[in-house]
XYZ file of C-alpha atoms in Angstrom:
634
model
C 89.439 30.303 141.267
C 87.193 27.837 139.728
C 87.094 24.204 140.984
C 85.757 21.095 139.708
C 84.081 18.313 140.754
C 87.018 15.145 142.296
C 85.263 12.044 141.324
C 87.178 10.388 139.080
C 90.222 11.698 140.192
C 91.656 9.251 142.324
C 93.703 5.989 141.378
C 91.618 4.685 138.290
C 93.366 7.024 135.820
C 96.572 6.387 136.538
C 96.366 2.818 136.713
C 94.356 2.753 133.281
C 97.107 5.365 132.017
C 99.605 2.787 133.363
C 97.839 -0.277 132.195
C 97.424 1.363 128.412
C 100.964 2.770 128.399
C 102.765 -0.753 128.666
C 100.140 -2.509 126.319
C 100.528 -0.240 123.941
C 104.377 -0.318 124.192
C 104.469 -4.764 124.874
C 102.539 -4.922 121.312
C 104.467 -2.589 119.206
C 107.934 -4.042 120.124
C 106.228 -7.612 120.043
C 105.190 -6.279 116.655
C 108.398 -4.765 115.484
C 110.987 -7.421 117.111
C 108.984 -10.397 115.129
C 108.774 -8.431 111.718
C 113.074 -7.552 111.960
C 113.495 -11.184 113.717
C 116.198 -9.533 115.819
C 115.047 -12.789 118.823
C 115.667 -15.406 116.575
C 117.943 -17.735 118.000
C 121.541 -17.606 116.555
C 123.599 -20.333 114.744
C 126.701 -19.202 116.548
C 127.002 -17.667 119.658
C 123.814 -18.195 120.908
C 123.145 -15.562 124.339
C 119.350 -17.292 124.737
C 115.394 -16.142 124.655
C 115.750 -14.331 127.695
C 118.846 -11.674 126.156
C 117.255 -12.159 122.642
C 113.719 -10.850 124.075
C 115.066 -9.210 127.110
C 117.675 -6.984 125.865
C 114.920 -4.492 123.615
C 112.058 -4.832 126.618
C 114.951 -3.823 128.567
C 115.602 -0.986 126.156
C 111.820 -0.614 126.088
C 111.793 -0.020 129.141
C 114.527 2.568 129.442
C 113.278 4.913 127.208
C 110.253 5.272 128.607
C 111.495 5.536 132.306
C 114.274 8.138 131.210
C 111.263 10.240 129.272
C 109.206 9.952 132.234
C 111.910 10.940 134.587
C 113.294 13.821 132.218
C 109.040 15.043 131.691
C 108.393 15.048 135.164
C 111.414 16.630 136.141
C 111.013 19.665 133.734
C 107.183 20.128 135.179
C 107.970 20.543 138.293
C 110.616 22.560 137.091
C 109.099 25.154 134.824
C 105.313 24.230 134.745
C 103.917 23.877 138.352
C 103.524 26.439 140.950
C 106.151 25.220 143.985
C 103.458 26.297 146.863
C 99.836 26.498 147.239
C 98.192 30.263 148.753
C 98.874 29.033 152.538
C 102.439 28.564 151.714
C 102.489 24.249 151.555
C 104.152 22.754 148.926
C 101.838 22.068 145.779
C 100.073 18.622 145.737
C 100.190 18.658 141.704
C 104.143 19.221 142.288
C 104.920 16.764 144.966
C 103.082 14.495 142.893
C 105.067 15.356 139.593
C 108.183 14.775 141.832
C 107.009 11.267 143.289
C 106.136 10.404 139.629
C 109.943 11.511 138.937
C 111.294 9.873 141.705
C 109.376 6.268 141.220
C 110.711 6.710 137.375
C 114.307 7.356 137.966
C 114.363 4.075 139.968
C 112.664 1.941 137.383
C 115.053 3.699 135.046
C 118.579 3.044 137.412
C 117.355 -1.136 137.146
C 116.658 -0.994 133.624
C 119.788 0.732 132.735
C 121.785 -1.786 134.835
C 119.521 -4.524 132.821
C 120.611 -3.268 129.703
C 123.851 -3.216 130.761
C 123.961 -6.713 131.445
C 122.329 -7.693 128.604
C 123.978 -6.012 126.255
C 127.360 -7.677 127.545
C 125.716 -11.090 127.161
C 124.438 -10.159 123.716
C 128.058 -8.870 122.692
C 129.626 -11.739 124.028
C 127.236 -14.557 122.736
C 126.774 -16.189 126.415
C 123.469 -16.454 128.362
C 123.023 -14.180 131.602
C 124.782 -16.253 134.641
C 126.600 -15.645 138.276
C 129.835 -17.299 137.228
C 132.999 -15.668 138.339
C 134.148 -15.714 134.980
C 130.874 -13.925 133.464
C 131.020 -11.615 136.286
C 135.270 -10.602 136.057
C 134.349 -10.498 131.968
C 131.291 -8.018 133.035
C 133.328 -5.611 135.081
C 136.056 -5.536 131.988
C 133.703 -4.735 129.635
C 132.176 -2.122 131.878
C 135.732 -0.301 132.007
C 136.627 -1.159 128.647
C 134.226 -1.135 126.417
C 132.477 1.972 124.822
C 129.283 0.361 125.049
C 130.156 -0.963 128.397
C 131.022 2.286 129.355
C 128.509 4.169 128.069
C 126.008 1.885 129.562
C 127.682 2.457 132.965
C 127.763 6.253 132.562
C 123.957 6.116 132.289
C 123.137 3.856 135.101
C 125.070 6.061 137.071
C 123.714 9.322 136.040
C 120.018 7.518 136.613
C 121.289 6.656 140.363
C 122.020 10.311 140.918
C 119.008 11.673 139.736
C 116.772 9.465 141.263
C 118.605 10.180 144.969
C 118.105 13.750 143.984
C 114.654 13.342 142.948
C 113.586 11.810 146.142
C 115.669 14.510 147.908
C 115.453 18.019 146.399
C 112.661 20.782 146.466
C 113.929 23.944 145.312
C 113.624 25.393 142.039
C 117.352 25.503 141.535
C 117.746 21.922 142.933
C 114.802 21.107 140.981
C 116.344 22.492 137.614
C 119.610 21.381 138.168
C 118.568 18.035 138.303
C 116.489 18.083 135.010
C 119.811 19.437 133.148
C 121.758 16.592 134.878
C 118.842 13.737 133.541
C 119.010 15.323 130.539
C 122.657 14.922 129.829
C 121.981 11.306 129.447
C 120.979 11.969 125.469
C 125.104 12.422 125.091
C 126.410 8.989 125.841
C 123.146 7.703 124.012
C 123.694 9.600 121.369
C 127.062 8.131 120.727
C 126.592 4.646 120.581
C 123.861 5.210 118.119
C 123.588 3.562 114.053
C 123.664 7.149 112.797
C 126.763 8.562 115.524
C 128.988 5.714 113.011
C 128.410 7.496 109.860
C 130.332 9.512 107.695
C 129.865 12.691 109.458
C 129.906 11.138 112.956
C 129.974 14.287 114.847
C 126.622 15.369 113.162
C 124.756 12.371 113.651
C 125.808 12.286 117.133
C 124.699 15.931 117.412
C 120.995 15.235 115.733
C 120.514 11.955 117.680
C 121.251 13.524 120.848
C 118.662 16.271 120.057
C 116.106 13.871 118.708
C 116.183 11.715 122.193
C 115.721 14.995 124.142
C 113.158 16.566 121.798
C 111.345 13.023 122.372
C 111.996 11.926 126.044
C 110.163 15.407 127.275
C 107.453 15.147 125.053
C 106.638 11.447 125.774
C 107.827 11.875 129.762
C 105.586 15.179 129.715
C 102.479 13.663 128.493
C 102.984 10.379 130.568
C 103.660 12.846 133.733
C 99.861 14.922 132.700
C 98.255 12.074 132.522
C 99.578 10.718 136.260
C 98.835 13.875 137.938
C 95.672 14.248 135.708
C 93.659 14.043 139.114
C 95.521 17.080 140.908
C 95.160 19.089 137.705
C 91.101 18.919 137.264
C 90.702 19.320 140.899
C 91.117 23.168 139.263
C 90.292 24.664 135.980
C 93.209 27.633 136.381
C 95.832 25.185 136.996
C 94.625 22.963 134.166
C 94.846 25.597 131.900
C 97.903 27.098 133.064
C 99.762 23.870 132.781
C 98.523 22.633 129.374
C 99.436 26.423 128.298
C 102.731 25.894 129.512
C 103.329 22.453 128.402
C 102.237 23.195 125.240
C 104.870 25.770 124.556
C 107.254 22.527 125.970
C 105.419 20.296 123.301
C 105.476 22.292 120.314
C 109.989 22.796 120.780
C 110.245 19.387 121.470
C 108.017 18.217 118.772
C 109.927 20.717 116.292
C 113.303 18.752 117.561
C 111.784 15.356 116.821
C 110.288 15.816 113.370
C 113.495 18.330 112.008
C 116.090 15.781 113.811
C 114.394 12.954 112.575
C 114.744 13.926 109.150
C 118.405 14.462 109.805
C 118.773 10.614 111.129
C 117.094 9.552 108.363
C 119.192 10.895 105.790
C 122.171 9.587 107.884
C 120.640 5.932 108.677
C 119.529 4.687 105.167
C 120.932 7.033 102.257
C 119.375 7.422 99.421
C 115.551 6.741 98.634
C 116.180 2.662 97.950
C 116.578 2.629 102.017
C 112.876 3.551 102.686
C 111.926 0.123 101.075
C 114.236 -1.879 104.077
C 113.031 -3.174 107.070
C 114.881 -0.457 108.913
C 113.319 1.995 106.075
C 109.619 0.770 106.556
C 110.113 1.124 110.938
C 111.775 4.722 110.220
C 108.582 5.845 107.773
C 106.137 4.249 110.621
C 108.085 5.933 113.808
C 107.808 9.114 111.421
C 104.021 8.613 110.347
C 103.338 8.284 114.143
C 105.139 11.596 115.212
C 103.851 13.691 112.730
C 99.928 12.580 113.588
C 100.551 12.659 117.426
C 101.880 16.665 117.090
C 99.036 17.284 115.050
C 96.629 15.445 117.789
C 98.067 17.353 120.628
C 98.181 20.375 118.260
C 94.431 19.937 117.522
C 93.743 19.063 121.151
C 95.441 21.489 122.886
C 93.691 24.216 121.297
C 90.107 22.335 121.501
C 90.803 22.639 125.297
C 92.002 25.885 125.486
C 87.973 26.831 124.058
C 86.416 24.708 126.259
C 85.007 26.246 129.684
C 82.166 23.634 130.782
C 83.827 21.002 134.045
C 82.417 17.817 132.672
C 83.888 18.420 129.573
C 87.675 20.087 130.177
C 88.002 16.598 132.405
C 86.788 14.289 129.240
C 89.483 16.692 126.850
C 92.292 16.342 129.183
C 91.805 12.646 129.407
C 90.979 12.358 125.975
C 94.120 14.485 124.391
C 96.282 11.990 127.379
C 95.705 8.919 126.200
C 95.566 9.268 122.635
C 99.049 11.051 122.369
C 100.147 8.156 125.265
C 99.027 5.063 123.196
C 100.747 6.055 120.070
C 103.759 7.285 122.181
C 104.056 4.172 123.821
C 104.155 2.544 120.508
C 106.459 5.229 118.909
C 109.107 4.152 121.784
C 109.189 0.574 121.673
C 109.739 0.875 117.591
C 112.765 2.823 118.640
C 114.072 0.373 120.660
C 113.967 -2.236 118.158
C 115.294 0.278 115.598
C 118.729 0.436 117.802
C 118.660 -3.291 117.127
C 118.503 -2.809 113.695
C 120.964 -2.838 111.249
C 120.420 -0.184 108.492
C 120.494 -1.111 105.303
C 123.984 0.850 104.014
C 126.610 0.169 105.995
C 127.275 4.072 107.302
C 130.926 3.057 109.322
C 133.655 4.443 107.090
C 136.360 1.966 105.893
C 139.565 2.056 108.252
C 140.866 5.793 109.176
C 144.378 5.081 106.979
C 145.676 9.108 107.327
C 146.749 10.213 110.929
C 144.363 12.967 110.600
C 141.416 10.325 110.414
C 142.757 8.522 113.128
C 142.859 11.466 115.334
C 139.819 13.812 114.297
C 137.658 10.892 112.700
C 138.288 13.434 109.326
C 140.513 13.239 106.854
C 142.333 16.897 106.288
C 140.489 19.857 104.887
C 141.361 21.103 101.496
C 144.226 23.780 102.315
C 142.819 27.173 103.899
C 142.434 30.037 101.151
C 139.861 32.773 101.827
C 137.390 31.432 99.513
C 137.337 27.970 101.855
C 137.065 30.096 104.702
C 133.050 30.427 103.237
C 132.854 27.399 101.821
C 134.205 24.801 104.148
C 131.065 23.601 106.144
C 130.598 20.695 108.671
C 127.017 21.446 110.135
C 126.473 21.107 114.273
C 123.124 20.073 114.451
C 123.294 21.019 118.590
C 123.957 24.594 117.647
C 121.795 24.943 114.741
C 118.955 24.474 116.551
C 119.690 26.408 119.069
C 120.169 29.332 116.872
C 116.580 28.620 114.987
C 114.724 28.466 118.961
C 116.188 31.941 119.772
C 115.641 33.599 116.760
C 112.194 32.730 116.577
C 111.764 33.529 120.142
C 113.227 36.948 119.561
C 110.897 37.479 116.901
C 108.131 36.343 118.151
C 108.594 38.529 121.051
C 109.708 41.631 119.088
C 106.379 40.867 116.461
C 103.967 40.803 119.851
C 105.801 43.416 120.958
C 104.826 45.796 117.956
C 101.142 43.983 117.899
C 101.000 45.690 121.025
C 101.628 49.348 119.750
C 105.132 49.142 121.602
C 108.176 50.292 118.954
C 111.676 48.023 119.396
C 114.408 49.221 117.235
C 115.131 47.413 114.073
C 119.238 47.672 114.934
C 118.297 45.125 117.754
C 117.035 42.358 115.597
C 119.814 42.879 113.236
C 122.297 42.578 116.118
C 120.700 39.248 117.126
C 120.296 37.895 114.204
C 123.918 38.785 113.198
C 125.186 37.046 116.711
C 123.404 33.921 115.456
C 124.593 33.703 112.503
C 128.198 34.012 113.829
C 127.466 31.694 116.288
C 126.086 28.941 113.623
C 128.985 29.904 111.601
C 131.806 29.447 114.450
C 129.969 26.212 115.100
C 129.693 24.496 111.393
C 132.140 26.873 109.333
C 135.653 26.360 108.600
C 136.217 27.301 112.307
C 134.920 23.698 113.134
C 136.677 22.261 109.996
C 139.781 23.404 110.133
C 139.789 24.110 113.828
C 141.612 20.731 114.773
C 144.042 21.040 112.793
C 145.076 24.406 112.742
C 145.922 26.539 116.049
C 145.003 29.610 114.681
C 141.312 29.023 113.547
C 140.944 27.170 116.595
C 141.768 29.785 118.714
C 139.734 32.391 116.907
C 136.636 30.116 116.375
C 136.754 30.161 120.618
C 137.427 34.117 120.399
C 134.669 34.525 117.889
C 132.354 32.778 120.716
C 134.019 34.413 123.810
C 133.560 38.316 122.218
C 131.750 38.788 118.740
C 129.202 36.748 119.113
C 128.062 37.939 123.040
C 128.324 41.270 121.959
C 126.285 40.835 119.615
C 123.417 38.693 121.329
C 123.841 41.213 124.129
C 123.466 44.727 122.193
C 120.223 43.174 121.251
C 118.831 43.952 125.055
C 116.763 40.257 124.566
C 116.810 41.196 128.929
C 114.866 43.682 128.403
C 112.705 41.996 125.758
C 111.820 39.374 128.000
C 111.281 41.398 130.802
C 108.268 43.446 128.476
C 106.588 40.196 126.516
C 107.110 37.448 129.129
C 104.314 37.778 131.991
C 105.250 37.184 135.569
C 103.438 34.293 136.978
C 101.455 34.463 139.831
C 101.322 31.412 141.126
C 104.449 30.810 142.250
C 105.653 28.844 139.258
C 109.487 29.704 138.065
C 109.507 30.986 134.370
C 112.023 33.078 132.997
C 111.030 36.130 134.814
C 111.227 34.314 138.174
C 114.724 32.884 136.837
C 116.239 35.765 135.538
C 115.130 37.604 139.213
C 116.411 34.690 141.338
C 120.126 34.506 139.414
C 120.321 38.261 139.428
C 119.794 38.069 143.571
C 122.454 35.383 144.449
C 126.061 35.853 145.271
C 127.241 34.318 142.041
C 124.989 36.984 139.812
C 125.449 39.959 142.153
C 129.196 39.486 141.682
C 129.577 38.867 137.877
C 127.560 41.642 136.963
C 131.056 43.607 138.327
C 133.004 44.459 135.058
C 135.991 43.294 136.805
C 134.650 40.231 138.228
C 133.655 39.036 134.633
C 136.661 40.374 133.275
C 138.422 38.072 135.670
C 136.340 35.007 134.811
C 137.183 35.318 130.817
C 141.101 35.835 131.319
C 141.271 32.494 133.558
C 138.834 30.623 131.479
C 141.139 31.069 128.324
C 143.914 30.287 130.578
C 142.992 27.639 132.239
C 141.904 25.801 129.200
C 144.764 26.619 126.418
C 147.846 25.421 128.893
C 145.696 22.331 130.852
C 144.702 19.415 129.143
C 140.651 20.712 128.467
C 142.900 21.733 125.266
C 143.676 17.938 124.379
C 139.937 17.777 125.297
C 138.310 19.966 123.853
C 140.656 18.249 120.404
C 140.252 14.336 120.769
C 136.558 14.617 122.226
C 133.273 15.269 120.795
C 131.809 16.226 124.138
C 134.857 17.904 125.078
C 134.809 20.397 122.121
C 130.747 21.049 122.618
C 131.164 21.317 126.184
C 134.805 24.254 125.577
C 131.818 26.014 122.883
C 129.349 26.384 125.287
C 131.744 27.205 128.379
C 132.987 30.131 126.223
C 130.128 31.531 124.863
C 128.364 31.189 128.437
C 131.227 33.177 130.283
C 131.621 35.625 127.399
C 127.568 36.591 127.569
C 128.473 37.281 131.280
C 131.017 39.849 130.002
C 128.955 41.258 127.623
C 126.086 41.675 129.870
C 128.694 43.165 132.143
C 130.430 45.950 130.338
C 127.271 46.501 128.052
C 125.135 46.853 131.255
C 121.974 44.570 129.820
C 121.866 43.272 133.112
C 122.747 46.232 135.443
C 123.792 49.311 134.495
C 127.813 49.638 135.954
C 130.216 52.600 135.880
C 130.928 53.197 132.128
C 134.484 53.467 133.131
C 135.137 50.383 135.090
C 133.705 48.695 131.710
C 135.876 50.559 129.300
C 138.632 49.950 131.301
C 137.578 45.921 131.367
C 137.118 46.178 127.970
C 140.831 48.062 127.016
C 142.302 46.015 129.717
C 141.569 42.961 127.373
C 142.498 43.845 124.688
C 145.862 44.602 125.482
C 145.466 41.174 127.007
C 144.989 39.600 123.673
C 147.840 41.538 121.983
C 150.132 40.232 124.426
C 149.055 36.611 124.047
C 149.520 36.753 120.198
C 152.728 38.221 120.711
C 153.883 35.383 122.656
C 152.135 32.785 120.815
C 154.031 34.228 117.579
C 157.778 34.601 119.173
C 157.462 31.691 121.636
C 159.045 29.255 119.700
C 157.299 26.398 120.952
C 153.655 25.391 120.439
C 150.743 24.556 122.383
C 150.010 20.810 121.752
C 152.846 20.506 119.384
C 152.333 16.669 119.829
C 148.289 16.679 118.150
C 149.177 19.849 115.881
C 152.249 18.073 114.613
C 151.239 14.655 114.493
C 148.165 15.150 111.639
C 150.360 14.528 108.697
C 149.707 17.913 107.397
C 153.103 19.529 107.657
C 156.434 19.553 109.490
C 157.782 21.117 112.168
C 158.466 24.249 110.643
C 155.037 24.627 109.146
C 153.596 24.251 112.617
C 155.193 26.911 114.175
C 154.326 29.403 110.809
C 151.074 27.947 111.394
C 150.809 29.585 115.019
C 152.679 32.535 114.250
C 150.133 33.137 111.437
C 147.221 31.941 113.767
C 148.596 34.751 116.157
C 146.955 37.522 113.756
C 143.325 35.782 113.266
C 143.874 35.899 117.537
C 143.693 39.831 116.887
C 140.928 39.843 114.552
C 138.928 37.353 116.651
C 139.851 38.531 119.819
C 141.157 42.507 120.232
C 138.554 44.144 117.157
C 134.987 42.987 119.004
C 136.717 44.803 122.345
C 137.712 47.851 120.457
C 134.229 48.352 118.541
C 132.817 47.207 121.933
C 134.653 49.904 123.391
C 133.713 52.534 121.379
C 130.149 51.730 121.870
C 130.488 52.413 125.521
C 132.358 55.252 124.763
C 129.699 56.532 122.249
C 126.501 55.963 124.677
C 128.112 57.120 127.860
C 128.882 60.612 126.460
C 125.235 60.544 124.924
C 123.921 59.872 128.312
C 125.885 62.777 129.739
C 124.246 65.198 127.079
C 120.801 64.322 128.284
């Protein structure tokens, strides 16, 4: 292994990467806060300088705490090797989780700081230890969204900066950087662009544009605070830039794509881009756009570069030029939260009960021609569908670079499961799904069966398994992953046909006749959080009875497969001759039609349940059937 040289590795950097970081941020939002005058003092309801000026450093200061935290996190995660050869835990990774841990505290104050501030902002009264500012406080923590979104986050920050401190293991390690990162959600709700017309989108494309951002600005931040642990090797340095840089480039393509998005939703039309809030969005996009192509440029200057002197000037170099204008980038964010965009996006008063209870008013009435063009597009899912399919094809293109064939039926199948899966998510499944049983019920079939079965025929296991390299160094990538799920108790047992079976049949259960169905209806978060709890227990099944995962008794799988199917038959039976309906009080309560119609509305619904759910077990069936008596021929 080659080594390099340790001067200039100790405590200089990352004071200097310290020092520049808040500079650069103090004289951005100095910059941006006097040009919107957001800290001028109020003719009414005056809170004072220190919540005028505190409240966006405060906010300041979030963001870049929660990025750091979130970065560091998903290092240590996915980047650094856990150990070193003699079996000690990894200086570079100890010091990516002390970087985590130190940031998750600063993060927990400022969150509680903003949470403060914010109330004394709302409420027009300067920061105090009255009892009445303090009984006022603890009402508008319980009571108010921002008050209780503000609350979720500082608590979220506490946890993950006990577990920070506390946990080692990659699975602690990883669960902890998907628990940081569900901070985006309540973020993303509160936002300018979650009030607009199509509040569900905004939300969606917000809540990707914070993560997209917070790992790219915390993963930067993190390289350049380690910086000294990094050079002390040049195999490690160019492992972890390598691997960061795959990091950068997904979270950079969710910053620029989202930001677009938020854009559109924050000022309108073109007149917008001449606003205050129009000239900080073309800056914060001017900035993003020339730091990927730094890093971009960078990166790949590095990845040529062999001599020690130099690789320790490049990494330094690419560091702190992506850090200063990321600092900057940041702090014009927080003063864009501040700022009021120049349309008004809140829609007048909801004054149909369908708009009071879906934040919609009612879709045109279902024929099949709205069934393809009824659209309401989820960002979240969208882009998930774009990452995979370009991972698939990436893999499948180096694949055939390589001389190896993969069938063409494959990428079909994937593509085909993506497309279902974007159409489930932003079709008239997700239009018409609150307000109609049946497409609500087969949107969450199409998820649980079609669109597994799909992804799964596609083998992407055994893709991954050919084009991804194991690491060596005891770092966790998908490989390592995939091996260490497929070893536990959990994995072991749901690659049984019957133990998967089992999960599906009291998943659909358990959330159709318990309130995650009210949930799942009256909550953003509840109805992404029902999508991605089906389609994650119906991949189990798939990889189950298609035997991606391990190969199980084609039987036991057809059997798991017919045994479903007859499940679903009997559910639409009942649903059609039960007589009463599943949350008759939402279902009948939109204004749409009576009582009667309801109930034709579910016995109708009962059929698409067929469709949805029994056809993708029966073709899935005869697939088994089909390749099991092939494999008995050879």
């Amino acid at each position: 292994m080659k080594t390099l040289s340790t001067r200039h590795t100790g405590t200089a950097g990352p004071r200097w990467l310290t020092t520049g970081v808040i500079s650069a941020s103090a004289a951005a939002l100095i910059t941006a806060v006097a040009v919107t005058g957001i800290a001028a003092p109020r003719l009414l309801a005056d809170p004072g300088a220190i919540v005028r000026w505190g409240l966006p450093a405060a906010t300041t200061l979030h963001h870049l705490a929660m990025a750091v935290t979130l970065g560091a996190l998903a290092i240590a995660a996915a980047v650094l090797p856990r150990a070193t050869g003699n079996g000690r835990p990894h200086p570079a990774r100890e010091q990516a989780m002390a970087v985590a841990s130190a940031a998750a505290t600063v993060w927990t104050l400022a969150a509680a700081s903003v949470l403060i501030l914010a109330y004394a902002d709302t409420v027009g009264l300067p920061v105090s230890g009255s009892l009445e500012f303090t009984e006022q406080l603890a009402f508008y923590m319980t009571n108010h969204i921002l008050g209780r979104t503000w609350l979720s986050i500082t608590v979220i920050s506490a946890i993950v900066a006990t577990l920070a401190f506390a946990v080692r293991s990659p699975g602690a390690v990883t669960a902890t950087t998907l628990l940081a990162a569900t901070a985006v959600v309540p973020l993303s709700l509160i936002g300018h662009v979650a009030g607009s017309d199509d509040h569900n989108g905004a939300a969606n494309a917000l809540a990707l544009h914070l993560l997209g951002a917070s790992l790219w600005t915390g993963g930067v931040i993190t390289l350049g605070l380690i910086a000294g642990r990094l050079t002390a090797s040049t195999d490690l340095m160019r492992a972890t830039l390598r691997r960061f840089s795959v990091l950068a480039i997904t979270a950079f393509a969710l910053v620029v794509t989202s930001g677009v998005i938020n854009t559109a939703y924050r000022i309108g039309g073109w007149d917008g881009l001449v606003s205050t809030c129009g000239s900080l969005v073309v800056f914060k996009t001017m900035a993003t756009l020339a730091l990927g192509y730094i890093g971009f440029e960078h990166r790949r200057w590095i990845a040529g570069k062999t001599g020690t002197v130099s690789a320790r000037r490049l990494v330094w170099q690419l560091i702190s030029v992506e850090i200063v204008v990321l600092g900057a980038v940041m702090a014009v964010a927080a003063v864009l939260g501040k700022t009021p965009p120049p349309v008004p996006r809140v829609p007048e008063p909801p004054a149909t009960p369908a708009n009071i209870l879906t934040g919609y008013d009612l879709p045109s009435e279902l024929t099949a021609s709205s069934l393809l063009t009824q659209w309401r597009w989820d960002w979240l899912w969208i882009a998930v569908a774009v990452i995979l399919a370009v991972a698939y094809l990436t893999a499948v293109r180096r694949l055939r670079t390589a001389g190896t064939p993969w069938p063409v039926r494959r990428s079909v199948a994937w593509l085909a499961g993506l497309a279902l899966l974007v159409y489930v998510t932003s079709g008239a499944p997700t239009v018409y799904g609150p307000v109609l049983f049946g497409l609500h019920t087969a949107g969450h079939l199409l998820l649980t069966f079609a669109v597994p079965l799909l992804l799964t025929s596609a083998r992407p296991y055994l893709l991954a398994s050919i084009t991804v390299p194991r690491r060596e160094d005891g770092s966790t990538g998908w490989r390592e992953a995939s091996a260490a799920w497929a070893g536990s108790a959990p994995g072991r047992l749901l690659t049984r046909p019957v133990a998967a079976a089992v999960l599906v049949a009291a998943g659909l259960g358990s959330f159709y006749y318990s309130p995650l169905f009210r949930y799942a209806l009256s909550d953003h978060v509840g109805h992404e959080l029902m999508n991605s709890v089906f389609l994650l227990i119906g991949l189990v099944f798939a990889a189950a009875v298609l035997g991606t995962c391990r190969l199980p008794s084609s039987r036991t799988g057809i059997l798991c497969l017919l045994g479903l199917t007859a499940l679903m038959a009997v559910w639409a039976v009942y649903v059609a001759t039960a007589g009463t309906a599943v949350q008759a009080d939402w279902f009948g309560s939109l204004g749409r039609t009576g009582a009667a119609g309801v109930l034709a509305d579910y016995r109708s619904g009962a059929v698409g349940m067929l469709l949805a759910g029994a056809v993708p077990l029966l073709i899935a069936t005869a697939a088994v059937v089909l390749r099991s008596r092939q494999t008995r021929r050879l």
